[in-house]
XYZ file of C-alpha atoms in Angstrom:
610
model
C 138.287 3.328 -73.594
C 137.983 1.897 -77.017
C 140.134 -1.097 -77.783
C 140.398 -2.458 -81.250
C 143.185 -2.489 -83.800
C 143.285 1.299 -84.195
C 139.921 2.953 -84.833
C 138.037 1.212 -87.595
C 134.271 1.166 -87.065
C 132.591 -2.207 -86.697
C 130.236 -1.638 -89.603
C 133.093 -0.786 -91.929
C 135.051 -3.837 -90.792
C 131.979 -5.920 -91.490
C 131.614 -4.437 -94.935
C 135.240 -4.595 -96.017
C 136.332 -7.542 -93.912
C 133.604 -10.052 -94.619
C 132.327 -9.066 -98.014
C 133.529 -11.299 -100.825
C 131.513 -12.071 -103.887
C 132.447 -14.429 -106.666
C 134.563 -16.726 -104.475
C 133.790 -20.411 -104.671
C 133.472 -22.582 -101.551
C 136.589 -24.535 -100.702
C 136.898 -28.104 -101.892
C 136.926 -30.366 -98.857
C 138.134 -33.887 -99.706
C 137.430 -35.392 -96.285
C 135.811 -38.821 -96.068
C 132.695 -39.094 -93.937
C 132.420 -41.352 -90.902
C 129.219 -42.507 -89.161
C 127.623 -39.515 -87.376
C 127.446 -39.705 -83.621
C 130.699 -41.646 -83.309
C 133.939 -40.119 -82.127
C 135.417 -40.619 -85.575
C 132.331 -39.118 -87.182
C 132.506 -36.056 -84.948
C 136.179 -35.666 -85.765
C 135.446 -35.812 -89.485
C 132.728 -33.176 -89.207
C 135.037 -31.000 -87.121
C 137.794 -31.295 -89.725
C 135.383 -30.377 -92.506
C 134.126 -27.410 -90.529
C 137.644 -26.192 -89.721
C 138.437 -26.230 -93.435
C 135.314 -24.243 -94.290
C 135.920 -21.735 -91.472
C 139.530 -21.185 -92.521
C 138.508 -20.850 -96.155
C 135.881 -18.230 -95.333
C 138.320 -16.205 -93.254
C 141.133 -16.415 -95.796
C 138.873 -15.353 -98.640
C 137.578 -12.456 -96.563
C 141.076 -11.358 -95.643
C 142.223 -11.636 -99.234
C 139.423 -9.365 -100.382
C 139.818 -6.912 -97.511
C 143.266 -5.339 -97.322
C 142.016 -3.172 -94.449
C 141.008 -6.101 -92.254
C 144.213 -7.894 -93.235
C 146.379 -4.955 -92.188
C 144.671 -4.631 -88.814
C 145.091 -8.389 -88.356
C 148.835 -8.223 -89.032
C 148.708 -9.667 -92.574
C 150.269 -7.470 -95.252
C 150.411 -9.391 -98.533
C 147.527 -7.374 -100.031
C 148.204 -4.137 -98.183
C 148.971 -2.180 -101.357
C 145.300 -2.226 -102.403
C 142.797 0.297 -101.069
C 139.157 -0.852 -100.998
C 136.744 1.598 -102.604
C 133.536 1.635 -100.502
C 131.061 2.109 -103.343
C 127.701 0.531 -104.243
C 129.344 -2.202 -106.289
C 131.410 -3.228 -103.314
C 128.351 -3.309 -101.061
C 126.530 -5.573 -103.498
C 129.518 -7.916 -103.558
C 129.675 -7.902 -99.768
C 126.013 -8.784 -99.482
C 126.310 -11.636 -101.952
C 129.263 -13.139 -100.142
C 127.674 -12.897 -96.714
C 124.644 -14.808 -97.985
C 126.866 -17.386 -99.677
C 128.921 -17.797 -96.501
C 125.799 -18.412 -94.425
C 124.756 -21.101 -96.896
C 128.126 -22.807 -96.451
C 127.800 -22.671 -92.671
C 124.218 -23.969 -92.802
C 125.578 -27.277 -94.071
C 126.760 -27.994 -90.505
C 124.582 -28.881 -87.522
C 126.301 -27.083 -84.631
C 125.179 -29.798 -82.221
C 127.293 -32.322 -84.148
C 130.429 -30.218 -83.675
C 132.818 -30.381 -80.710
C 132.460 -27.440 -78.323
C 135.330 -25.309 -79.743
C 134.048 -25.595 -83.312
C 130.476 -25.030 -82.144
C 131.550 -21.667 -80.775
C 133.428 -20.840 -83.984
C 130.298 -21.683 -85.958
C 128.269 -19.352 -83.752
C 130.780 -16.526 -84.180
C 130.885 -16.876 -87.944
C 127.112 -17.030 -88.330
C 126.691 -14.007 -86.075
C 129.283 -12.036 -88.008
C 127.828 -12.742 -91.456
C 124.273 -12.156 -90.286
C 125.325 -8.891 -88.681
C 127.148 -7.924 -91.873
C 123.853 -8.166 -93.734
C 121.990 -6.349 -90.983
C 124.502 -3.497 -90.863
C 124.268 -2.978 -94.582
C 120.510 -3.342 -95.066
C 119.011 -2.214 -91.759
C 121.458 -0.086 -89.807
C 122.934 1.572 -92.900
C 125.450 3.767 -91.079
C 127.536 3.727 -94.243
C 124.993 6.322 -95.423
C 124.659 8.523 -92.339
C 128.002 8.312 -90.510
C 130.793 9.978 -92.520
C 133.341 9.217 -89.794
C 133.403 5.686 -91.229
C 135.595 7.002 -94.027
C 139.237 7.670 -93.232
C 142.324 6.316 -95.007
C 144.839 7.399 -92.378
C 144.673 4.464 -89.968
C 145.931 1.755 -92.298
C 148.591 4.000 -93.817
C 149.902 4.957 -90.377
C 149.968 1.333 -89.315
C 151.968 0.334 -92.393
C 154.435 3.152 -91.807
C 154.848 2.410 -88.085
C 154.969 -1.408 -88.139
C 158.355 -2.889 -89.110
C 156.902 -5.989 -90.799
C 159.290 -5.369 -93.744
C 162.184 -3.025 -94.496
C 161.567 0.701 -94.853
C 161.708 0.825 -98.643
C 159.282 -2.076 -99.051
C 156.774 -0.465 -96.721
C 157.082 2.894 -98.437
C 156.418 1.277 -101.813
C 153.349 -0.430 -100.358
C 152.041 2.882 -99.057
C 152.806 4.552 -102.398
C 150.642 1.977 -104.162
C 147.938 2.067 -101.495
C 147.321 5.793 -101.669
C 146.976 5.871 -105.446
C 143.199 5.505 -105.216
C 142.554 7.876 -102.323
C 140.679 10.330 -104.601
C 138.325 7.527 -105.735
C 137.867 6.481 -102.113
C 136.602 9.886 -101.032
C 134.499 10.261 -104.164
C 132.706 7.051 -103.140
C 132.335 8.351 -99.589
C 130.629 11.508 -100.813
C 128.286 9.453 -102.986
C 127.339 7.253 -100.033
C 126.385 9.953 -97.538
C 122.708 10.885 -97.444
C 120.939 12.300 -94.397
C 123.890 12.247 -91.979
C 123.736 13.132 -88.312
C 125.236 16.491 -87.410
C 127.309 14.860 -84.671
C 128.998 12.410 -87.029
C 129.678 15.121 -89.583
C 131.469 17.092 -86.860
C 133.504 14.025 -85.851
C 134.433 13.243 -89.447
C 135.737 16.786 -89.915
C 137.962 16.559 -86.819
C 139.353 13.128 -87.670
C 139.813 13.884 -91.358
C 141.811 16.991 -90.544
C 143.884 14.750 -88.298
C 144.380 12.372 -91.239
C 146.402 15.066 -92.997
C 149.092 14.626 -90.329
C 149.877 11.182 -91.768
C 150.653 12.748 -95.157
C 152.898 15.516 -93.857
C 156.513 16.577 -94.193
C 157.552 13.715 -91.925
C 156.498 11.206 -94.582
C 158.154 13.272 -97.305
C 161.348 13.271 -95.262
C 161.274 9.502 -94.971
C 160.837 9.240 -98.721
C 163.787 11.547 -99.346
C 165.990 9.498 -97.008
C 164.896 6.152 -98.478
C 166.384 3.932 -101.146
C 163.584 4.732 -103.595
C 164.926 6.061 -106.882
C 164.212 9.571 -108.127
C 161.260 8.518 -110.297
C 159.633 6.628 -107.425
C 160.127 9.534 -105.061
C 158.581 11.956 -107.522
C 155.577 9.650 -108.073
C 155.158 9.146 -104.339
C 155.125 12.883 -103.685
C 152.599 13.399 -106.466
C 150.317 10.823 -104.855
C 150.741 12.469 -101.475
C 149.654 15.746 -103.048
C 146.635 14.054 -104.605
C 145.739 12.281 -101.343
C 145.966 15.526 -99.368
C 143.836 17.299 -101.957
C 141.231 14.523 -101.741
C 141.145 14.688 -97.937
C 140.945 18.476 -97.979
C 138.166 18.233 -100.550
C 136.330 15.760 -98.316
C 136.705 18.099 -95.337
C 135.416 20.983 -97.403
C 132.435 18.908 -98.532
C 131.721 17.932 -94.935
C 131.891 21.553 -93.860
C 129.277 22.293 -96.507
C 127.085 19.537 -95.045
C 127.689 20.975 -91.583
C 126.458 24.385 -92.687
C 123.496 22.926 -94.568
C 122.347 20.889 -91.564
C 122.714 23.865 -89.235
C 120.659 26.047 -91.556
C 117.926 23.507 -92.327
C 117.614 21.858 -88.928
C 116.690 18.556 -90.586
C 119.686 16.446 -89.530
C 119.082 12.813 -88.743
C 118.779 12.098 -85.015
C 121.767 10.404 -83.442
C 119.335 8.291 -81.350
C 118.748 4.940 -83.011
C 115.587 3.884 -81.136
C 114.496 0.711 -79.354
C 114.219 -1.703 -82.303
C 117.608 -0.966 -83.851
C 119.186 -0.813 -80.394
C 118.030 -4.290 -79.345
C 119.149 -5.742 -82.668
C 122.541 -4.046 -82.541
C 123.010 -5.157 -78.923
C 122.277 -8.765 -79.896
C 124.769 -8.759 -82.784
C 127.549 -6.733 -81.151
C 127.446 -8.001 -77.562
C 126.261 -11.612 -77.956
C 125.105 -11.822 -74.372
C 122.472 -13.968 -72.708
C 120.989 -10.631 -71.593
C 118.709 -8.520 -73.738
C 119.535 -4.825 -73.836
C 116.574 -4.046 -71.579
C 117.621 -6.721 -69.050
C 121.196 -5.442 -69.010
C 119.935 -1.907 -68.409
C 117.955 -3.032 -65.362
C 120.901 -4.952 -63.910
C 123.024 -1.838 -64.307
C 120.448 0.267 -62.463
C 120.446 -2.268 -59.610
C 124.258 -2.324 -59.496
C 124.390 1.482 -59.379
C 122.243 1.461 -56.244
C 124.366 -1.279 -54.650
C 127.578 0.654 -55.385
C 126.144 3.741 -53.749
C 125.521 1.701 -50.608
C 129.088 0.336 -50.460
C 130.637 3.723 -51.205
C 128.570 5.351 -48.485
C 129.908 2.914 -45.889
C 133.492 3.832 -46.865
C 132.687 7.546 -46.830
C 131.329 7.354 -43.279
C 134.488 5.434 -42.282
C 136.814 8.056 -43.839
C 134.921 11.166 -42.701
C 136.786 11.644 -39.381
C 140.130 11.306 -41.177
C 139.548 13.903 -43.864
C 136.499 16.022 -43.009
C 136.292 15.916 -39.229
C 135.435 19.593 -38.968
C 132.691 19.459 -41.585
C 129.095 18.433 -40.891
C 128.167 15.208 -42.640
C 125.154 15.735 -44.975
C 122.103 13.514 -44.546
C 121.945 12.798 -48.279
C 124.293 9.905 -49.067
C 125.119 11.048 -52.610
C 126.042 14.472 -51.283
C 128.379 13.114 -48.618
C 129.971 10.592 -51.016
C 130.478 13.414 -53.496
C 132.102 15.610 -50.859
C 134.578 12.888 -49.926
C 135.434 12.144 -53.556
C 135.837 15.860 -54.240
C 138.244 16.177 -51.317
C 140.338 13.183 -52.326
C 140.414 14.125 -56.028
C 142.699 17.043 -55.307
C 145.539 14.513 -55.123
C 146.724 14.064 -58.704
C 149.796 14.419 -60.897
C 150.788 17.719 -62.461
C 149.542 18.464 -65.949
C 152.921 17.983 -67.605
C 153.582 14.690 -65.787
C 150.466 12.797 -66.872
C 152.004 10.685 -69.647
C 155.255 10.131 -67.718
C 153.336 8.875 -64.686
C 151.534 6.304 -66.834
C 154.896 5.125 -68.181
C 156.181 4.797 -64.601
C 153.242 2.718 -63.397
C 153.132 0.075 -66.131
C 156.196 -1.924 -64.940
C 154.928 -1.712 -61.352
C 151.681 -3.388 -62.385
C 153.588 -6.095 -64.232
C 155.639 -6.701 -61.106
C 152.543 -7.040 -58.919
C 150.991 -9.602 -61.284
C 154.236 -11.539 -61.366
C 154.750 -11.390 -57.591
C 151.202 -12.598 -56.868
C 151.262 -15.168 -59.690
C 147.905 -14.021 -61.090
C 148.322 -15.047 -64.739
C 150.953 -15.600 -67.417
C 152.699 -12.586 -68.950
C 155.064 -12.181 -71.894
C 158.170 -10.291 -70.829
C 159.343 -10.076 -74.457
C 156.387 -7.917 -75.477
C 156.579 -4.550 -73.715
C 153.687 -2.106 -73.819
C 154.619 1.136 -75.612
C 153.020 4.263 -74.140
C 152.582 7.046 -76.713
C 150.528 10.151 -77.363
C 147.333 9.342 -79.260
C 147.879 9.965 -83.000
C 145.914 12.954 -84.269
C 143.766 10.937 -86.679
C 142.458 8.899 -83.716
C 141.464 11.864 -81.553
C 138.082 13.495 -81.181
C 135.890 10.498 -80.329
C 135.678 11.172 -76.591
C 138.078 8.485 -75.304
C 141.165 9.785 -73.493
C 143.021 6.467 -73.535
C 142.997 3.341 -75.670
C 145.110 0.362 -76.700
C 146.139 -0.427 -80.269
C 147.158 -4.063 -80.468
C 148.587 -6.088 -83.360
C 146.510 -8.759 -85.025
C 147.104 -12.512 -84.787
C 149.153 -12.608 -88.009
C 151.768 -10.253 -86.575
C 151.720 -10.992 -82.838
C 155.240 -9.675 -82.186
C 154.458 -6.137 -83.358
C 154.217 -3.352 -80.809
C 151.156 -2.860 -78.658
C 150.517 0.849 -78.058
C 148.887 2.504 -75.075
C 147.488 5.700 -76.589
C 147.186 8.616 -74.169
C 145.638 11.867 -75.353
C 147.780 14.830 -74.277
C 146.211 17.733 -72.424
C 147.608 20.376 -74.782
C 144.220 21.460 -76.106
C 142.735 21.923 -72.624
C 142.500 25.223 -70.795
C 143.941 25.260 -67.287
C 140.444 24.783 -65.895
C 139.695 21.851 -68.216
C 143.047 20.227 -67.447
C 142.438 20.492 -63.701
C 139.014 18.913 -64.129
C 140.538 16.090 -66.175
C 143.315 15.461 -63.664
C 140.883 15.416 -60.752
C 138.916 12.767 -62.639
C 142.098 10.730 -63.196
C 143.422 11.365 -59.714
C 146.054 9.434 -57.771
C 143.855 6.376 -57.293
C 141.791 6.408 -60.479
C 144.856 6.726 -62.705
C 146.144 3.450 -61.270
C 142.840 1.738 -62.040
C 142.921 3.174 -65.563
C 146.372 1.673 -66.110
C 145.157 -1.706 -64.881
C 142.255 -1.468 -67.329
C 144.227 -0.360 -70.368
C 147.495 -2.059 -69.595
C 148.300 -4.813 -67.117
C 146.551 -7.152 -66.605
C 143.760 -5.545 -68.656
C 143.560 -5.005 -72.400
C 147.231 -5.327 -73.177
C 147.573 -8.638 -71.352
C 144.292 -10.050 -72.650
C 145.117 -9.235 -76.253
C 148.534 -10.899 -75.954
C 146.779 -14.079 -74.853
C 144.144 -13.730 -77.574
C 146.782 -13.655 -80.295
C 148.000 -17.044 -79.067
C 144.579 -18.654 -79.377
C 144.640 -21.722 -81.646
C 141.311 -20.603 -83.119
C 141.773 -18.026 -85.851
C 138.014 -17.439 -85.759
C 138.071 -16.431 -82.102
C 141.139 -14.249 -82.631
C 139.803 -12.405 -85.662
C 136.109 -12.177 -84.791
C 136.643 -10.706 -81.359
C 133.743 -10.080 -79.006
C 133.887 -6.536 -77.669
C 132.035 -7.326 -74.441
C 134.562 -10.022 -73.543
C 137.485 -7.709 -74.332
C 136.095 -4.747 -72.422
C 134.656 -6.941 -69.696
C 138.025 -8.542 -69.001
C 139.645 -5.140 -68.490
C 136.916 -4.137 -66.021
C 137.120 -7.498 -64.262
C 140.913 -7.087 -63.998
C 140.466 -3.851 -62.026
C 138.401 -5.480 -59.311
C 140.495 -8.628 -59.272
C 143.723 -6.678 -58.711
C 142.229 -4.815 -55.757
C 140.850 -8.054 -54.339
C 144.364 -9.508 -54.499
C 145.822 -6.606 -52.518
C 146.830 -3.991 -55.079
C 146.455 -0.649 -53.315
C 146.969 -2.322 -49.925
C 143.202 -2.507 -49.303
C 143.133 1.230 -48.644
C 139.552 2.443 -48.210
C 140.473 5.446 -50.362
C 141.362 3.111 -53.228
C 138.127 1.148 -52.835
C 136.097 4.366 -52.733
C 137.723 5.627 -55.906
C 137.342 2.206 -57.482
C 133.640 2.508 -56.705
C 133.574 5.880 -58.460
C 135.444 4.363 -61.424
C 133.186 1.307 -61.515
C 130.193 3.633 -61.550
C 131.485 4.801 -64.926
C 131.077 1.264 -66.241
C 127.622 0.940 -64.737
C 126.432 4.364 -65.862
C 127.895 3.755 -69.330
C 125.315 0.996 -69.723
C 122.524 3.066 -68.199
C 123.393 6.158 -70.222
C 123.665 4.396 -73.578
C 120.291 2.677 -73.296
C 118.556 5.672 -71.750
C 119.818 8.062 -74.428
C 119.192 5.936 -77.500
C 116.008 4.159 -76.385
C 114.373 6.299 -73.707
C 115.263 9.732 -75.055
C 117.348 10.901 -72.092
C 118.163 14.598 -72.444
C 121.544 16.240 -72.015
C 120.440 17.726 -68.679
C 119.339 14.295 -67.420
C 122.580 12.743 -68.651
C 124.630 15.379 -66.846
C 122.708 14.732 -63.632
C 123.363 10.996 -63.911
C 127.053 11.486 -64.644
C 127.818 14.379 -62.306
C 125.557 13.789 -59.286
C 125.087 10.004 -59.285
C 128.427 8.934 -60.795
C 130.503 11.804 -59.282
C 132.248 12.579 -62.557
C 134.121 15.784 -63.209
C 132.603 18.125 -65.770
C 135.215 17.382 -68.446
C 134.605 13.645 -68.173
C 130.829 14.052 -68.223
C 130.941 16.343 -71.246
C 133.190 13.885 -73.093
C 130.824 11.017 -72.249
C 127.809 12.947 -73.509
C 129.734 13.525 -76.729
C 130.657 9.868 -76.955
C 127.139 8.532 -76.416
C 125.936 10.648 -79.335
C 128.648 9.204 -81.580
C 128.348 5.511 -80.709
C 125.637 3.026 -79.886
C 125.728 -0.137 -77.719
C 129.535 -0.149 -77.342
C 129.279 1.658 -74.026
C 127.280 -1.293 -72.638
C 130.036 -3.774 -73.448
C 132.072 -2.921 -70.339
C 129.389 -3.769 -67.818
C 127.973 -6.725 -69.736
C 131.316 -8.472 -70.044
C 132.375 -7.634 -66.505
C 129.163 -8.982 -64.986
C 129.368 -12.201 -66.993
C 133.064 -12.832 -66.223
C 132.648 -12.181 -62.507
C 129.590 -14.444 -62.417
C 131.513 -17.178 -64.251
C 134.422 -17.005 -61.808
C 132.133 -17.280 -58.813
C 130.263 -20.170 -60.410
C 133.526 -22.023 -61.086
C 134.607 -21.441 -57.485
C 131.377 -22.991 -56.251
C 131.600 -25.920 -58.678
C 135.273 -26.763 -58.100
C 135.687 -25.955 -54.428
C 139.277 -26.409 -53.247
C 140.361 -27.402 -56.772
C 139.759 -23.857 -57.975
C 142.953 -21.907 -58.707
C 142.747 -18.251 -59.715
C 145.781 -18.187 -62.021
C 144.635 -21.327 -63.806
C 141.156 -19.875 -64.219
C 142.595 -16.679 -65.720
C 144.960 -18.439 -68.110
C 142.255 -20.869 -69.172
C 139.676 -18.139 -69.664
C 142.054 -16.060 -71.781
C 143.206 -19.055 -73.837
C 139.909 -19.157 -75.729
C 140.592 -15.905 -77.531
C 138.074 -13.117 -77.932
C 134.965 -15.304 -77.740
C 131.761 -14.171 -75.998
C 131.830 -14.886 -72.277
C 128.787 -17.141 -72.564
C 130.661 -19.198 -75.164
C 133.795 -19.398 -73.011
C 131.674 -20.638 -70.129
C 130.377 -23.444 -72.356
C 133.913 -24.359 -73.420
C 135.254 -24.423 -69.867
C 132.441 -26.651 -68.680
C 132.854 -28.974 -71.659
C 136.470 -29.753 -70.768
C 137.371 -32.330 -68.108
C 138.367 -30.690 -64.857
C 141.764 -32.379 -64.933
C 142.612 -30.533 -68.177
C 141.756 -27.188 -66.633
C 143.368 -27.894 -63.272
C 146.154 -30.433 -63.842
C 147.867 -32.041 -60.885
C 150.696 -29.923 -59.583
């Protein structure tokens, strides 16, 4: 359940998206007014807005990759080479940007700009930290893949076909230099990330296949252009194949030597990464403890439902004394109800409009009927990371482009693996998944985010808010009557919600406490009632990522707490739809920041008279 514009790692976005050296601060000819006055605050806010926009525009100009994922294509023909020179430039710009931001006292800024200031400072500080401390550019080869941006350019009709093909032709010219830099960067990689890079890089070849050559042949490009384009495709494929071959050599070397870097990042790096990536009022250790407490509470609620359902489904079977055993037996019985293997993608397509209708009928939040969600099979270059479903959304500069719901097909699974997968995504859980990924989860939230008046909040999205909203949406829909309050749906929701809770427990326990694979399997299979395929995929995922798995529970807990606090504060004035629309209107800001913004606004602006 990863949800960003395609699959670009955060550290690489930080490096290529926010690194700009040699750019001068913007000239800001705004007259000062006395500080502390309304006019003075407005002047400071205007000055800050100009600096913030300047920083973002310079970053986007230097980073074609970030621009493309944001829906801005004027520099898309240039491929960034991730070499040492580029890293030095990135570092210099991040430090320069922080100096520009330090000229403002956040307390003198209005609440919206104060949050933008916080987001920018966090992003530039984390950019430095990722490069100097975390250094995954040196040990994670899966950071390097040219396919995502090329595929996006080919599949997004932001210009006519010939113009886009010419952009891609220019962009791929330096693919050999790109992978040469990647090889030079990697030192002491983890075995797990080498394996992932091999899988995804092989998938990258599918972007440069006969389908692209066919489009070139059918295009308006002249014969010379077509010949040059095909030559560059040959060179790009050779560079990718050479990169895969080099990685396979690393794979063999690590297997023979046994000296691969551990995928566990340890307590110090984990706490720092959690602080930069999640931006929560929790520490990582505090969030872990809340997740443990929530796991125990969920077990209690699920047990009550199991005892209620036992006579209906398992009347002739003795009820075990152990609550986890009896919950597991009920879930196992109910999980047999699922779609057929060949109907999985079609069933998701069928459910999406039904969810939109429920939201509309119950007036839960605003939707955009002109922007349908496109369900598709996950592109090959995005597979292999352990997530079976994800959303690829357009950036704020191209908000009318398609939003894709990526669903990994079950083709590679054996019959046994497919059955395990389908039992995990059974009749009830599949509906919750579609709420999470689609409506009113990620798809709906990202549509609102692209309408945010703050470019900072739209571009510098907080993952915990994005993931947390999707998890919150699941519970909210059931609270509002989706699933007809069936105890079976609530039991399976509990099982699904345990994934969120155990994600947070698992991630911290593996990377900080040294949890073993056997312990992880016990947590996932026995305590979270996951099927073997799901548990195996999660164990793979936790070895390939850090902190991101905590974002679901952190954001969910903070959003739910905020809603309940607003209910208590506003009493009868509280309106759920208004709360949702208002919450989403702030873009992808951290939940703690949104809470500040909502409280800073007069109640009449949040809840106008009907």
